[in-house]
Amino acid sequence: MTTTVVGATEDHRATSFALKVADCPETKYPIKIVSTWQSCLWYKKDHKLKIPKGYVRFHLISPLIQRSAENIVLFDTFVNILSLNLGEPAYAADVAQLEYKLVAGEHGLIIRVKGFNHKLPLLFQLIIDYLTDFSFTPAVFEMITEQLKKTYFNILIKPETLAKDVRLLILEHDRWSMIDKYETLTKGLSTEALSSFVEALEA
C-alpha cells in the first residue's frame, strides 16, 4: 500500500499554524506518557524544526491475527479492502496537506497519519469511521484475494525474499510462512470467513 495524499477544498485547508506551547521537557527519544492494561502512548515534541505538523503512529495489536495462517490471510485481505474503501472518501475529504498509510503488521493494524495539526484529527476520524463500519462486496473480495495471491506468489519466486521469510520462520516462535499463506489462499476463502474474522477482530 502506498501513502495517500488527501485532497481538499480551499475552505477546509488548515488555517491555524500556531505552534503548541511546550508542555514537556526536551528529550532525545519519545517518552511514555500513558500506560494502561489496554494501551501505551509515547510522545516527543519537535524542538528543532518548529513546524505545526504532527506525525502519529497507531499500532492496534490483536493476538487473533497470528493464531492461524488463515487468520493472517484474512487480516491482509481486510487491510487491503479497508485501504481501497478509503481511497475515494479520503481523496475527497475536506482536509489539506494530510497523508495516511495503512500497514498490515505481523501483530496488528498500523495506522500512520501526518500533516498540519489543525486538520489532522479529521483524517484520523475518517479512518476510524471506515474501520468501525467496515463493509465489502463479493466482487471486491474476489479482486483483493486475487491480488494477494499474486503478491504472495511473487515473494515466493524471489530467492532473497523467500530466504528472508525462511530465516524469520526459524528465528520467530509461532510464525506462519509465506508458503502457508499462499496455500491457504489457493484453497479458497469465503466472504463469511472474512466477516466473522473482522467481527472478532473489532470485538
mmCIF file of C-alpha atoms in Angstrom:
data_model
loop_
_atom_site.group_PDB
_atom_site.id
_atom_site.type_symbol
_atom_site.label_atom_id
_atom_site.label_comp_id
_atom_site.label_asym_id
_atom_site.label_seq_id
_atom_site.Cartn_x
_atom_site.Cartn_y
_atom_site.Cartn_z
ATOM 1 C CA MET A 1 0.000 0.000 0.000
ATOM 2 C CA THR A 2 1.198 3.459 -0.752
ATOM 3 C CA THR A 3 0.916 6.737 1.055
ATOM 4 C CA THR A 4 -2.159 8.679 0.010
ATOM 5 C CA VAL A 5 -2.188 12.452 -0.233
ATOM 6 C CA VAL A 6 -5.574 13.806 0.682
ATOM 7 C CA GLY A 7 -7.182 16.432 -1.493
ATOM 8 C CA ALA A 8 -9.210 19.325 -0.150
ATOM 9 C CA THR A 9 -11.190 22.408 -0.892
ATOM 10 C CA GLU A 10 -9.894 25.842 -0.040
ATOM 11 C CA ASP A 11 -12.458 26.318 2.747
ATOM 12 C CA HIS A 12 -11.180 23.303 4.632
ATOM 13 C CA ARG A 13 -7.455 23.811 4.404
ATOM 14 C CA ALA A 14 -5.585 24.222 7.665
ATOM 15 C CA THR A 15 -5.938 27.806 8.850
ATOM 16 C CA SER A 16 -4.218 27.611 12.219
ATOM 17 C CA PHE A 17 -0.443 27.287 12.119
ATOM 18 C CA ALA A 18 0.307 28.285 15.704
ATOM 19 C CA LEU A 19 2.920 26.219 17.488
ATOM 20 C CA LYS A 20 1.822 24.361 20.582
ATOM 21 C CA VAL A 21 3.268 25.646 23.838
ATOM 22 C CA ALA A 22 5.952 23.296 25.125
ATOM 23 C CA ASP A 23 4.340 21.136 27.800
ATOM 24 C CA CYS A 24 7.080 18.607 28.407
ATOM 25 C CA PRO A 25 10.853 18.618 28.828
ATOM 26 C CA GLU A 26 13.006 18.270 25.729
ATOM 27 C CA THR A 27 14.057 14.654 25.212
ATOM 28 C CA LYS A 28 16.136 12.821 22.655
ATOM 29 C CA TYR A 29 13.649 9.989 22.300
ATOM 30 C CA PRO A 30 9.861 9.656 22.764
ATOM 31 C CA ILE A 31 8.773 9.116 26.355
ATOM 32 C CA LYS A 32 5.865 7.031 27.634
ATOM 33 C CA ILE A 33 3.166 9.350 28.967
ATOM 34 C CA VAL A 34 0.278 6.875 29.253
ATOM 35 C CA SER A 35 0.339 3.216 30.247
ATOM 36 C CA THR A 36 -2.753 1.101 30.916
ATOM 37 C CA TRP A 37 -3.639 -2.573 30.546
ATOM 38 C CA GLN A 38 -5.129 -1.743 27.150
ATOM 39 C CA SER A 39 -2.677 0.741 25.674
ATOM 40 C CA CYS A 40 0.535 2.742 25.875
ATOM 41 C CA LEU A 41 1.291 6.174 24.475
ATOM 42 C CA TRP A 42 4.684 7.670 23.634
ATOM 43 C CA TYR A 43 5.220 11.327 22.816
ATOM 44 C CA LYS A 44 8.008 13.581 21.625
ATOM 45 C CA LYS A 45 7.711 17.259 20.754
ATOM 46 C CA ASP A 46 9.745 18.697 17.910
ATOM 47 C CA HIS A 47 12.028 21.343 19.402
ATOM 48 C CA LYS A 48 14.199 21.861 16.316
ATOM 49 C CA LEU A 49 12.190 22.442 13.134
ATOM 50 C CA LYS A 50 9.267 24.089 14.967
ATOM 51 C CA ILE A 51 6.694 23.358 12.280
ATOM 52 C CA PRO A 52 2.989 22.953 13.221
ATOM 53 C CA LYS A 53 2.835 19.418 11.901
ATOM 54 C CA GLY A 54 2.230 16.141 13.620
ATOM 55 C CA TYR A 55 3.189 12.560 12.920
ATOM 56 C CA VAL A 56 1.110 9.920 14.682
ATOM 57 C CA ARG A 57 1.580 6.172 14.504
ATOM 58 C CA PHE A 58 -1.064 3.862 15.921
ATOM 59 C CA HIS A 59 -0.435 0.147 16.296
ATOM 60 C CA LEU A 60 -3.656 -1.758 17.006
ATOM 61 C CA ILE A 61 -2.447 -5.158 18.199
ATOM 62 C CA SER A 62 -4.528 -8.352 18.363
ATOM 63 C CA PRO A 63 -3.408 -11.915 19.232
ATOM 64 C CA LEU A 64 -6.135 -13.185 16.911
ATOM 65 C CA ILE A 65 -4.061 -12.488 13.803
ATOM 66 C CA GLN A 66 -1.260 -14.990 14.453
ATOM 67 C CA ARG A 67 -3.477 -17.857 15.558
ATOM 68 C CA SER A 68 -3.533 -19.419 12.094
ATOM 69 C CA ALA A 69 -2.317 -18.897 8.547
ATOM 70 C CA GLU A 70 -5.932 -18.342 7.529
ATOM 71 C CA ASN A 71 -6.277 -15.501 10.037
ATOM 72 C CA ILE A 72 -3.185 -13.805 8.652
ATOM 73 C CA VAL A 73 -4.531 -14.018 5.108
ATOM 74 C CA LEU A 74 -7.919 -12.726 6.257
ATOM 75 C CA PHE A 75 -6.175 -9.853 8.009
ATOM 76 C CA ASP A 76 -4.192 -8.983 4.873
ATOM 77 C CA THR A 77 -7.446 -9.080 2.913
ATOM 78 C CA PHE A 78 -9.179 -6.858 5.468
ATOM 79 C CA VAL A 79 -6.453 -4.188 5.424
ATOM 80 C CA ASN A 80 -6.323 -4.126 1.622
ATOM 81 C CA ILE A 81 -10.093 -3.738 1.340
ATOM 82 C CA LEU A 82 -10.078 -1.036 4.037
ATOM 83 C CA SER A 83 -7.403 0.833 2.104
ATOM 84 C CA LEU A 84 -9.478 0.530 -1.065
ATOM 85 C CA ASN A 85 -12.617 1.754 0.720
ATOM 86 C CA LEU A 86 -10.768 4.816 1.984
ATOM 87 C CA GLY A 87 -9.388 5.795 -1.409
ATOM 88 C CA GLU A 88 -12.246 7.911 -2.695
ATOM 89 C CA PRO A 89 -13.556 9.443 0.567
ATOM 90 C CA ALA A 90 -10.055 10.290 1.751
ATOM 91 C CA TYR A 91 -9.217 11.926 -1.558
ATOM 92 C CA ALA A 92 -12.427 13.926 -1.495
ATOM 93 C CA ALA A 93 -12.203 14.738 2.227
ATOM 94 C CA ASP A 94 -12.202 18.393 3.198
ATOM 95 C CA VAL A 95 -8.710 18.312 4.557
ATOM 96 C CA ALA A 96 -5.455 19.542 3.073
ATOM 97 C CA GLN A 97 -1.826 18.507 3.022
ATOM 98 C CA LEU A 98 -2.503 15.427 5.124
ATOM 99 C CA GLU A 99 -1.231 11.935 4.473
ATOM 100 C CA TYR A 100 -2.032 8.480 5.754
ATOM 101 C CA LYS A 101 -0.809 4.941 5.371
ATOM 102 C CA LEU A 102 -2.303 1.625 6.466
ATOM 103 C CA VAL A 103 0.027 -1.315 7.056
ATOM 104 C CA ALA A 104 -0.874 -4.923 7.793
ATOM 105 C CA GLY A 105 1.690 -5.541 10.527
ATOM 106 C CA GLU A 106 2.503 -9.009 11.796
ATOM 107 C CA HIS A 107 0.569 -8.457 15.013
ATOM 108 C CA GLY A 108 -1.949 -5.779 14.092
ATOM 109 C CA LEU A 109 -3.022 -2.799 12.031
ATOM 110 C CA ILE A 110 -0.603 0.113 11.808
ATOM 111 C CA ILE A 111 -2.149 3.500 11.018
ATOM 112 C CA ARG A 112 0.163 6.407 10.217
ATOM 113 C CA VAL A 113 -1.118 9.938 9.774
ATOM 114 C CA LYS A 114 0.857 13.132 9.338
ATOM 115 C CA GLY A 115 0.301 16.736 8.374
ATOM 116 C CA PHE A 116 -0.706 20.081 9.845
ATOM 117 C CA ASN A 117 -2.006 19.734 13.401
ATOM 118 C CA HIS A 118 -5.139 21.780 12.746
ATOM 119 C CA LYS A 119 -6.852 19.256 10.481
ATOM 120 C CA LEU A 120 -5.044 16.026 11.357
ATOM 121 C CA PRO A 121 -7.844 14.741 13.664
ATOM 122 C CA LEU A 122 -10.314 14.920 10.749
ATOM 123 C CA LEU A 123 -8.296 12.470 8.717
ATOM 124 C CA PHE A 124 -7.830 10.079 11.623
ATOM 125 C CA GLN A 125 -11.550 10.191 12.415
ATOM 126 C CA LEU A 126 -12.321 9.332 8.783
ATOM 127 C CA ILE A 127 -10.093 6.257 9.002
ATOM 128 C CA ILE A 128 -11.669 5.157 12.289
ATOM 129 C CA ASP A 129 -15.172 5.600 10.855
ATOM 130 C CA TYR A 130 -14.395 3.313 7.930
ATOM 131 C CA LEU A 131 -12.619 0.870 10.235
ATOM 132 C CA THR A 132 -15.588 0.522 12.595
ATOM 133 C CA ASP A 133 -18.129 0.454 9.752
ATOM 134 C CA PHE A 134 -16.199 -1.957 7.529
ATOM 135 C CA SER A 135 -18.038 -3.384 4.535
ATOM 136 C CA PHE A 136 -17.243 -5.018 1.201
ATOM 137 C CA THR A 137 -18.858 -6.650 -1.793
ATOM 138 C CA PRO A 138 -18.147 -10.169 -3.109
ATOM 139 C CA ALA A 139 -16.602 -8.608 -6.233
ATOM 140 C CA VAL A 140 -14.154 -6.541 -4.194
ATOM 141 C CA PHE A 141 -13.345 -9.586 -2.043
ATOM 142 C CA GLU A 142 -12.534 -11.635 -5.146
ATOM 143 C CA MET A 143 -10.408 -8.850 -6.644
ATOM 144 C CA ILE A 144 -8.365 -8.328 -3.469
ATOM 145 C CA THR A 145 -7.772 -12.040 -2.832
ATOM 146 C CA GLU A 146 -6.567 -12.462 -6.423
ATOM 147 C CA GLN A 147 -4.179 -9.539 -5.950
ATOM 148 C CA LEU A 148 -2.914 -11.058 -2.702
ATOM 149 C CA LYS A 149 -2.371 -14.397 -4.415
ATOM 150 C CA LYS A 150 -0.131 -12.692 -6.983
ATOM 151 C CA THR A 151 1.696 -10.771 -4.237
ATOM 152 C CA TYR A 152 2.395 -13.953 -2.244
ATOM 153 C CA PHE A 153 3.495 -15.799 -5.390
ATOM 154 C CA ASN A 154 5.892 -13.002 -6.397
ATOM 155 C CA ILE A 155 7.503 -13.209 -2.956
ATOM 156 C CA LEU A 156 7.903 -16.972 -3.263
ATOM 157 C CA ILE A 157 9.667 -16.817 -6.635
ATOM 158 C CA LYS A 158 12.255 -14.276 -5.446
ATOM 159 C CA PRO A 159 15.160 -16.080 -3.714
ATOM 160 C CA GLU A 160 16.114 -13.138 -1.485
ATOM 161 C CA THR A 161 12.605 -12.553 -0.113
ATOM 162 C CA LEU A 162 11.940 -16.280 0.261
ATOM 163 C CA ALA A 163 15.239 -16.707 2.125
ATOM 164 C CA LYS A 164 14.285 -13.861 4.479
ATOM 165 C CA ASP A 165 10.914 -15.467 5.133
ATOM 166 C CA VAL A 166 12.519 -18.833 5.915
ATOM 167 C CA ARG A 167 15.103 -17.187 8.191
ATOM 168 C CA LEU A 168 12.394 -15.402 10.181
ATOM 169 C CA LEU A 169 10.389 -18.630 10.346
ATOM 170 C CA ILE A 170 13.352 -20.279 12.079
ATOM 171 C CA LEU A 171 14.026 -17.374 14.439
ATOM 172 C CA GLU A 172 10.492 -16.411 15.452
ATOM 173 C CA HIS A 173 8.123 -18.532 17.502
ATOM 174 C CA ASP A 174 4.650 -19.243 16.077
ATOM 175 C CA ARG A 175 5.372 -17.587 12.741
ATOM 176 C CA TRP A 176 3.492 -18.640 9.614
ATOM 177 C CA SER A 177 5.476 -18.870 6.391
ATOM 178 C CA MET A 178 4.624 -17.283 3.073
ATOM 179 C CA ILE A 179 4.064 -20.794 1.728
ATOM 180 C CA ASP A 180 1.454 -21.358 4.446
ATOM 181 C CA LYS A 181 -0.312 -18.152 3.474
ATOM 182 C CA TYR A 182 -0.165 -18.885 -0.255
ATOM 183 C CA GLU A 183 -1.515 -22.411 0.184
ATOM 184 C CA THR A 184 -4.304 -21.108 2.418
ATOM 185 C CA LEU A 185 -5.316 -18.564 -0.193
ATOM 186 C CA THR A 186 -5.196 -21.032 -3.097
ATOM 187 C CA LYS A 187 -7.504 -23.389 -1.180
ATOM 188 C CA GLY A 188 -10.035 -20.587 -1.106
ATOM 189 C CA LEU A 189 -11.525 -18.207 1.455
ATOM 190 C CA SER A 190 -15.143 -17.199 1.892
ATOM 191 C CA THR A 191 -16.720 -13.795 2.397
ATOM 192 C CA GLU A 192 -18.374 -15.245 5.508
ATOM 193 C CA ALA A 193 -14.962 -16.096 6.953
ATOM 194 C CA LEU A 194 -13.773 -12.521 6.422
ATOM 195 C CA SER A 195 -16.905 -11.054 8.012
ATOM 196 C CA SER A 196 -16.540 -13.333 11.049
ATOM 197 C CA PHE A 197 -12.844 -12.518 11.363
ATOM 198 C CA VAL A 198 -13.398 -8.740 11.238
ATOM 199 C CA GLU A 199 -16.195 -9.018 13.778
ATOM 200 C CA ALA A 200 -13.895 -10.923 16.158
ATOM 201 C CA LEU A 201 -11.038 -8.518 15.491
ATOM 202 C CA GLU A 202 -13.125 -5.480 16.417
ATOM 203 C CA ALA A 203 -14.745 -7.128 19.454
#
